[in-house]
Amino acid sequence: MSIVERLIGTLAPHQCLVCGNEGSLLCAWCLPDAIEPLPARCYKCKEQSNESAVCKKCRRNSPLKHVWVRAQYKHVAKQLVYRLKFSHTPAAAAPIAELLGESLPWMSPDTIVVHVPTATSRRRQRGFDHSELIAKQLARFLGLRHCSLVARYGHTRQVGAKRKERLTQLKDAFYPRQEYLIKNASI
């Protein structure tokens, strides 16, 4: 948390989204129960699976082996994401990262947490990169290292775009940085 955020938090503290108490967006009392965790399941068809594995049927169309999903995008989870992305509330990154961290499996201490960078126009508009904030907080929560190893070509905005258009926009939108850190790394 930056000095400016701490100062603002002292002068105008956030209120807990659940109980309304001053101090943080999710107070220590409400955080554990604020967002119900989802059971381990295939992210695509929602069939239960061990360790959030993508089921065999869905793996035919996806290179992903596991996808950990912490919560449904509704209620408090949706409010946190909205606050972070659209209400200029970087303090929302910490509870999001903590909730994500609780749902992930154990990772080797040499694992590097990497974020997918947001469009530069959105970063300028918000004053921060929301995915970078979450990744840094997640790395801190898990005791891992965070590195910016992915860069973005252009600044295409995806808000309001249809799924097909979003997927097309993402094709060739990113490139690796600091490739010497990527080789043989657990990311």
GROMACS .gro file of C-alpha atoms in nm:
model
  187
    1MET     CA    1   0.000   0.000   0.000
    2SER     CA    2   0.141   0.338  -0.099
    3ILE     CA    3   0.192   0.631   0.141
    4VAL     CA    4  -0.085   0.822  -0.038
    5GLU     CA    5  -0.326   0.529   0.008
    6ARG     CA    6  -0.238   0.507   0.379
    7LEU     CA    7  -0.296   0.879   0.419
    8ILE     CA    8  -0.630   0.865   0.238
    9GLY     CA    9  -0.722   0.556   0.443
   10THR     CA   10  -0.654   0.753   0.761
   11LEU     CA   11  -0.848   1.063   0.653
   12ALA     CA   12  -1.133   0.880   0.478
   13PRO     CA   13  -1.120   0.511   0.570
   14HIS     CA   14  -1.296   0.251   0.362
   15GLN     CA   15  -1.604   0.079   0.495
   16CYS     CA   16  -1.634  -0.299   0.501
   17LEU     CA   17  -1.858  -0.412   0.216
   18VAL     CA   18  -2.025  -0.665   0.447
   19CYS     CA   19  -2.066  -0.510   0.793
   20GLY     CA   20  -2.001  -0.141   0.718
   21ASN     CA   21  -1.730  -0.095   0.984
   22GLU     CA   22  -1.460   0.157   0.901
   23GLY     CA   23  -1.106   0.053   0.823
   24SER     CA   24  -1.096  -0.168   0.513
   25LEU     CA   25  -1.306  -0.294   0.224
   26LEU     CA   26  -1.332  -0.634   0.392
   27CYS     CA   27  -1.258  -0.632   0.762
   28ALA     CA   28  -1.070  -0.919   0.926
   29TRP     CA   29  -1.394  -1.041   1.081
   30CYS     CA   30  -1.591  -1.056   0.752
   31LEU     CA   31  -1.312  -1.160   0.510
   32PRO     CA   32  -1.317  -1.537   0.584
   33ASP     CA   33  -1.692  -1.570   0.520
   34ALA     CA   34  -1.761  -1.282   0.279
   35ILE     CA   35  -1.723  -1.483  -0.039
   36GLU     CA   36  -1.821  -1.847  -0.048
   37PRO     CA   37  -1.549  -2.056  -0.214
   38LEU     CA   38  -1.644  -2.270  -0.511
   39PRO     CA   39  -1.579  -2.644  -0.504
   40ALA     CA   40  -1.298  -2.786  -0.719
   41ARG     CA   41  -1.443  -2.823  -1.067
   42CYS     CA   42  -1.376  -2.788  -1.437
   43TYR     CA   43  -1.391  -2.417  -1.512
   44LYS     CA   44  -1.568  -2.474  -1.843
   45CYS     CA   45  -1.845  -2.732  -1.787
   46LYS     CA   46  -1.853  -2.696  -1.405
   47GLU     CA   47  -1.823  -3.072  -1.351
   48GLN     CA   48  -1.655  -3.151  -1.018
   49SER     CA   49  -1.290  -3.250  -1.049
   50ASN     CA   50  -0.986  -3.306  -0.832
   51GLU     CA   51  -0.762  -3.002  -0.782
   52SER     CA   52  -0.970  -2.789  -1.022
   53ALA     CA   53  -0.855  -2.996  -1.318
   54VAL     CA   54  -1.003  -2.925  -1.658
   55CYS     CA   55  -1.203  -3.238  -1.747
   56LYS     CA   56  -1.100  -3.461  -2.039
   57LYS     CA   57  -1.394  -3.350  -2.251
   58CYS     CA   58  -1.310  -2.981  -2.214
   59ARG     CA   59  -0.934  -3.036  -2.252
   60ARG     CA   60  -0.991  -3.130  -2.615
   61ASN     CA   61  -1.052  -2.760  -2.683
   62SER     CA   62  -0.816  -2.611  -2.425
   63PRO     CA   63  -0.445  -2.640  -2.347
   64LEU     CA   64  -0.519  -2.567  -1.979
   65LYS     CA   65  -0.478  -2.845  -1.722
   66HIS     CA   66  -0.606  -2.666  -1.411
   67VAL     CA   67  -0.801  -2.347  -1.354
   68TRP     CA   68  -0.862  -2.234  -0.997
   69VAL     CA   69  -1.174  -2.020  -0.962
   70ARG     CA   70  -1.228  -1.866  -0.620
   71ALA     CA   71  -1.584  -1.737  -0.646
   72GLN     CA   72  -1.876  -1.660  -0.868
   73TYR     CA   73  -1.875  -1.308  -1.005
   74LYS     CA   74  -2.159  -1.175  -0.791
   75HIS     CA   75  -2.230  -1.002  -0.459
   76VAL     CA   76  -1.916  -0.908  -0.261
   77ALA     CA   77  -1.674  -1.056  -0.519
   78LYS     CA   78  -1.829  -0.842  -0.791
   79GLN     CA   79  -1.821  -0.534  -0.566
   80LEU     CA   80  -1.449  -0.583  -0.496
   81VAL     CA   81  -1.361  -0.619  -0.864
   82TYR     CA   82  -1.577  -0.320  -0.955
   83ARG     CA   83  -1.413  -0.106  -0.686
   84LEU     CA   84  -1.067  -0.202  -0.809
   85LYS     CA   85  -1.130  -0.156  -1.180
   86PHE     CA   86  -1.384   0.125  -1.203
   87SER     CA   87  -1.396   0.313  -0.871
   88HIS     CA   88  -1.022   0.387  -0.841
   89THR     CA   89  -0.986   0.181  -0.522
   90PRO     CA   90  -0.647   0.008  -0.528
   91ALA     CA   91  -0.708  -0.112  -0.170
   92ALA     CA   92  -0.942  -0.378  -0.320
   93ALA     CA   93  -0.638  -0.565  -0.456
   94ALA     CA   94  -0.533  -0.694  -0.112
   95PRO     CA   95  -0.853  -0.882  -0.020
   96ILE     CA   96  -0.885  -1.011  -0.377
   97ALA     CA   97  -0.529  -1.146  -0.362
   98GLU     CA   98  -0.582  -1.301  -0.019
   99LEU     CA   99  -0.900  -1.476  -0.131
  100LEU     CA  100  -0.728  -1.600  -0.448
  101GLY     CA  101  -0.427  -1.717  -0.250
  102GLU     CA  102  -0.645  -1.926  -0.021
  103SER     CA  103  -0.786  -2.117  -0.318
  104LEU     CA  104  -0.455  -2.198  -0.490
  105PRO     CA  105  -0.256  -2.515  -0.431
  106TRP     CA  106   0.089  -2.515  -0.274
  107MET     CA  107   0.351  -2.369  -0.505
  108SER     CA  108   0.725  -2.414  -0.499
  109PRO     CA  109   0.907  -2.121  -0.333
  110ASP     CA  110   1.083  -2.047  -0.663
  111THR     CA  111   0.749  -1.988  -0.843
  112ILE     CA  112   0.721  -1.644  -1.004
  113VAL     CA  113   0.384  -1.466  -0.999
  114VAL     CA  114   0.329  -1.284  -1.329
  115HIS     CA  115   0.043  -1.055  -1.424
  116VAL     CA  116  -0.109  -0.995  -1.766
  117PRO     CA  117  -0.073  -0.619  -1.819
  118THR     CA  118  -0.374  -0.404  -1.882
  119ALA     CA  119  -0.395  -0.160  -2.174
  120THR     CA  120  -0.181   0.148  -2.120
  121SER     CA  121  -0.479   0.377  -2.178
  122ARG     CA  122  -0.666   0.203  -1.892
  123ARG     CA  123  -0.359   0.221  -1.671
  124ARG     CA  124  -0.333   0.597  -1.727
  125GLN     CA  125  -0.706   0.636  -1.664
  126ARG     CA  126  -0.699   0.438  -1.336
  127GLY     CA  127  -0.356   0.550  -1.225
  128PHE     CA  128  -0.250   0.188  -1.174
  129ASP     CA  129  -0.261  -0.157  -1.337
  130HIS     CA  130  -0.519  -0.357  -1.144
  131SER     CA  131  -0.379  -0.695  -1.250
  132GLU     CA  132  -0.030  -0.591  -1.140
  133LEU     CA  133  -0.160  -0.483  -0.798
  134ILE     CA  134  -0.336  -0.817  -0.749
  135ALA     CA  135  -0.028  -1.011  -0.863
  136LYS     CA  136   0.202  -0.820  -0.628
  137GLN     CA  137  -0.035  -0.869  -0.335
  138LEU     CA  138  -0.080  -1.238  -0.423
  139ALA     CA  139   0.296  -1.289  -0.437
  140ARG     CA  140   0.333  -1.118  -0.100
  141PHE     CA  141   0.051  -1.329   0.051
  142LEU     CA  142   0.205  -1.654  -0.081
  143GLY     CA  143   0.564  -1.555  -0.002
  144LEU     CA  144   0.662  -1.570  -0.369
  145ARG     CA  145   0.835  -1.332  -0.608
  146HIS     CA  146   0.647  -1.111  -0.855
  147CYS     CA  147   0.803  -1.008  -1.187
  148SER     CA  148   0.666  -0.819  -1.486
  149LEU     CA  149   0.755  -1.076  -1.752
  150VAL     CA  150   0.482  -1.000  -2.005
  151ALA     CA  151   0.446  -0.679  -2.206
  152ARG     CA  152   0.159  -0.566  -2.424
  153TYR     CA  153   0.156  -0.441  -2.782
  154GLY     CA  154  -0.088  -0.156  -2.828
  155HIS     CA  155  -0.367  -0.052  -2.597
  156THR     CA  156  -0.686  -0.202  -2.735
  157ARG     CA  157  -0.972  -0.165  -2.489
  158GLN     CA  158  -1.189  -0.472  -2.436
  159VAL     CA  159  -1.474  -0.323  -2.232
  160GLY     CA  160  -1.796  -0.366  -2.430
  161ALA     CA  161  -1.641  -0.595  -2.691
  162LYS     CA  162  -1.803  -0.929  -2.776
  163ARG     CA  163  -1.622  -1.251  -2.678
  164LYS     CA  164  -1.508  -1.328  -3.035
  165GLU     CA  165  -1.371  -0.975  -3.074
  166ARG     CA  166  -1.190  -0.997  -2.737
  167LEU     CA  167  -1.022  -1.321  -2.839
  168THR     CA  168  -0.916  -1.170  -3.171
  169GLN     CA  169  -0.777  -0.864  -2.992
  170LEU     CA  170  -0.567  -1.087  -2.765
  171LYS     CA  171  -0.402  -1.272  -3.053
  172ASP     CA  172  -0.043  -1.149  -3.073
  173ALA     CA  173  -0.115  -0.877  -2.813
  174PHE     CA  174   0.160  -0.982  -2.570
  175TYR     CA  175   0.529  -1.061  -2.577
  176PRO     CA  176   0.776  -1.192  -2.317
  177ARG     CA  177   1.012  -0.962  -2.127
  178GLN     CA  178   1.329  -1.063  -1.948
  179GLU     CA  179   1.335  -1.399  -2.125
  180TYR     CA  180   1.635  -1.513  -1.922
  181LEU     CA  181   1.403  -1.528  -1.616
  182ILE     CA  182   1.137  -1.727  -1.804
  183LYS     CA  183   1.356  -2.014  -1.919
  184ASN     CA  184   1.294  -2.320  -1.698
  185ALA     CA  185   1.096  -2.109  -1.449
  186SER     CA  186   0.779  -2.207  -1.267
  187ILE     CA  187   0.541  -1.921  -1.343
   0.00000   0.00000   0.00000
